[in-house]
Amino acid sequence: MDEFEVIQRYFATGFPARDDVVLGVGDDGALTRLAPGEELVTVSDALVAGTHFPAQLAAGAIAHRALAANLSDLAAMGAGPRWFTLALALPEAKEAWLAAFAAGLRRLADRFGLALIGGDTVRGPLAVTITAMGTVAAGTALRRDGARSGDRIFVTGTPGDAGWAWQAFADGRGLSADDPLYQRFAFPDPRVAEGAALRGIATAAIDLSDGLHVDLARLLAASGVGGEADVDAVPRSAALTERAGETRATELALTGGDDYELCFTIPAEKESALAALAASWPCRLTQIGRVVAEPGLRWRRNGEYLPTPDVSFRHF
Ligand code: ADP
Ligand code: MG
């Protein structure tokens, strides 16, 4: 198969059709339509084999992770996903691999109604770069820089699960496909509806890709504030605690990456509005701390400050 055949067979058709796509795959560029009053939100994530995922990871999981990472960025902006492009570097064009990759991509694109509008297909070491676009009503996007002293800090889901799986790959331990921690690494569930629902409620938001401590510290720094958070309030899955033990589970929840959960701040008076919203969410939602005026993120346990988590060591 040459480049043209790969595109025609796997990427030119089969993805959601949208009437805001004027011109999709096939020309030099794609044309899409925005309504007046909308702002375009553009995000991009490059996933390189050996750096961001083990090359042996199932093709469907590679595709899912690549699109999910982008959807998670859109979620953190509160955007509704619409279109994406795919730049694919492949060492060789293997039919079974490409079929599984395209199927994994299509499953997630179908779920969120995303049209694939273009890309590039080249020979090279395995890497998947997706650029996704979504929209928000002008002025309503969630940003990192709006947190204010006194706001409450929340996190969705159970951070640390994907970090444990990553560690297992790095250590050369096999993971079975039905292992819940493998599932959390391979098939993250981007919090798209949750992010969109937070517009008008959250003052700032970020998605967790580099670990809760690092990402929350980024949000606080962007907002020119600090935070105090309770280590024991950070939710951990039963699967993680069982496998890693309490101490390691806590470390992973703070420093493991690839969670694709949302971390956000809300003013105290929005707490009941948030609780009403989150009652229908499929994921956990947990308050882990508060925003304070003094810069920096400090973790506490039983009222005592803990040393800053060690984030210097990241695999690959
Ligand atoms: P050009 O050389 O003009 O960049 P290409 O031959 O690379 O065009 O691509 C032809 C068409 O196929 C373009 O519309 C491009 O956006 C699309 N395309 C290429 N690779 C992919 C891909 N992996 N997924 C989706 N569309 C793709
Ligand atoms: Mg090209």
Coordinates of C-alpha atoms in Angstrom, one line a residue, residues 101-251:
F101 CA -5.8 1.7 14.6
A102 CA -8.5 3.2 12.4
A103 CA -11.3 1.2 14.2
G104 CA -10.0 2.5 17.6
L105 CA -9.9 6.1 16.3
R106 CA -13.4 5.8 14.8
R107 CA -14.9 4.4 18.0
L108 CA -13.9 7.5 20.0
A109 CA -14.6 9.9 17.1
D110 CA -18.1 8.5 16.7
R111 CA -18.8 8.9 20.4
F112 CA -18.0 12.6 20.4
G113 CA -19.1 13.4 16.8
L114 CA -15.7 14.4 15.6
A115 CA -15.0 14.6 11.8
L116 CA -11.5 13.7 10.5
I117 CA -10.8 16.5 8.1
G118 CA -7.2 15.9 7.1
G119 CA -3.7 15.0 8.0
D120 CA -0.5 13.6 6.7
T121 CA 0.8 10.0 6.2
V122 CA 4.6 9.4 6.2
R123 CA 7.1 6.7 6.7
G124 CA 9.1 6.9 9.8
P125 CA 9.4 5.8 13.5
L126 CA 5.8 5.2 14.9
A127 CA 4.3 8.6 16.0
V128 CA 0.8 9.9 16.1
T129 CA 0.1 13.6 16.1
I130 CA -3.5 14.7 16.4
T131 CA -4.7 18.3 16.2
A132 CA -8.3 18.7 17.4
M133 CA -10.6 21.6 17.2
G134 CA -13.7 22.5 19.2
T135 CA -15.7 25.6 19.9
V136 CA -17.1 27.6 22.8
A137 CA -19.4 30.7 22.9
A138 CA -17.0 33.7 22.7
G139 CA -15.6 34.5 26.1
T140 CA -16.7 31.4 27.9
A141 CA -13.7 29.0 27.6
L142 CA -12.2 27.6 30.8
R143 CA -8.7 28.8 31.3
R144 CA -5.9 28.1 33.7
D145 CA -5.6 31.7 34.9
G146 CA -8.9 32.4 36.7
A147 CA -8.4 30.8 40.1
R148 CA -8.9 33.1 43.1
S149 CA -8.0 32.9 46.8
G150 CA -10.7 31.1 48.6
D151 CA -11.8 28.9 45.7
R152 CA -12.2 25.2 46.2
I153 CA -10.0 22.7 44.3
F154 CA -11.6 19.6 42.8
V155 CA -10.4 16.6 40.8
T156 CA -12.4 14.1 38.7
G157 CA -11.7 10.3 38.8
T158 CA -8.9 8.5 40.5
P159 CA -5.4 9.8 39.5
G160 CA -2.5 7.5 39.6
D161 CA -4.0 4.4 37.8
A162 CA -2.4 5.1 34.5
G163 CA 0.9 6.0 36.1
W164 CA 1.0 2.5 37.7
A165 CA 0.4 0.9 34.3
W166 CA 3.1 3.0 32.7
Q167 CA 5.5 1.9 35.5
A168 CA 4.6 -1.7 34.8
F169 CA 5.4 -1.3 31.1
A170 CA 8.7 0.5 32.0
D171 CA 9.7 -2.3 34.3
G172 CA 9.0 -4.9 31.6
R173 CA 6.1 -6.4 33.4
G174 CA 3.3 -7.7 31.2
L175 CA -0.2 -6.3 31.7
S176 CA -3.2 -8.3 30.7
A177 CA -5.8 -6.5 28.6
D178 CA -8.5 -6.9 31.1
D179 CA -6.5 -5.4 34.0
P180 CA -8.4 -2.3 35.1
L181 CA -5.2 -0.4 35.5
Y182 CA -4.2 -1.3 31.9
Q183 CA -7.6 -0.2 30.8
R184 CA -7.1 3.2 32.5
F185 CA -3.8 3.7 30.7
A186 CA -4.9 2.4 27.3
F187 CA -8.4 3.7 27.1
P188 CA -8.7 7.0 29.1
D189 CA -12.2 8.5 29.2
P190 CA -11.8 12.2 28.4
R191 CA -14.1 14.3 30.6
V192 CA -15.7 16.2 27.7
A193 CA -19.3 16.6 28.9
E194 CA -18.0 17.4 32.4
G195 CA -15.6 20.1 31.1
A196 CA -18.4 21.7 29.0
A197 CA -20.7 21.7 32.1
L198 CA -18.1 23.6 34.1
R199 CA -18.3 26.7 31.9
G200 CA -19.8 29.4 34.1
I201 CA -19.0 27.5 37.3
A202 CA -15.2 26.8 37.3
T203 CA -12.8 29.7 37.6
A204 CA -9.9 27.7 36.2
A205 CA -9.3 24.2 34.8
I206 CA -6.5 22.0 33.6
D207 CA -6.4 18.4 32.5
L208 CA -4.0 16.0 34.2
S209 CA -1.4 14.8 31.8
D210 CA 1.8 15.2 33.8
G211 CA 0.5 14.3 37.2
L212 CA -1.8 16.0 39.7
H213 CA 1.0 17.9 41.6
V214 CA 2.6 19.3 38.5
D215 CA -0.6 20.2 36.7
L216 CA -2.3 21.7 39.7
A217 CA 0.8 23.8 40.5
R218 CA 0.7 25.0 36.9
L219 CA -2.9 26.1 37.2
L220 CA -2.2 27.9 40.4
A221 CA 0.9 29.6 39.0
A222 CA -1.0 30.7 35.9
S223 CA -3.6 32.3 38.2
G224 CA -1.0 34.0 40.4
V225 CA -2.2 32.2 43.5
G226 CA -1.2 29.2 45.6
G227 CA -3.0 26.2 47.1
E228 CA -3.2 23.9 50.1
A229 CA -4.4 20.4 49.4
D230 CA -4.9 17.3 51.6
V231 CA -3.0 14.3 50.5
D232 CA -5.5 11.9 52.1
A233 CA -8.4 13.6 50.3
V234 CA -7.0 12.6 46.9
P235 CA -9.1 9.8 45.6
R236 CA -7.4 6.5 44.8
S237 CA -9.0 3.5 43.1
A238 CA -9.3 0.3 45.0
A239 CA -7.4 -1.4 42.2
L240 CA -4.4 1.0 42.6
T241 CA -4.2 0.7 46.4
E242 CA -4.5 -3.1 46.2
R243 CA -1.7 -3.4 43.6
A244 CA 0.7 -0.6 44.7
G245 CA 0.0 -0.4 48.5
E246 CA -1.1 2.8 50.3
T247 CA 2.2 4.7 50.2
R248 CA 3.0 4.1 46.5
A249 CA -0.6 4.6 45.5
T250 CA -0.5 8.1 47.1
E251 CA 2.8 8.9 45.4

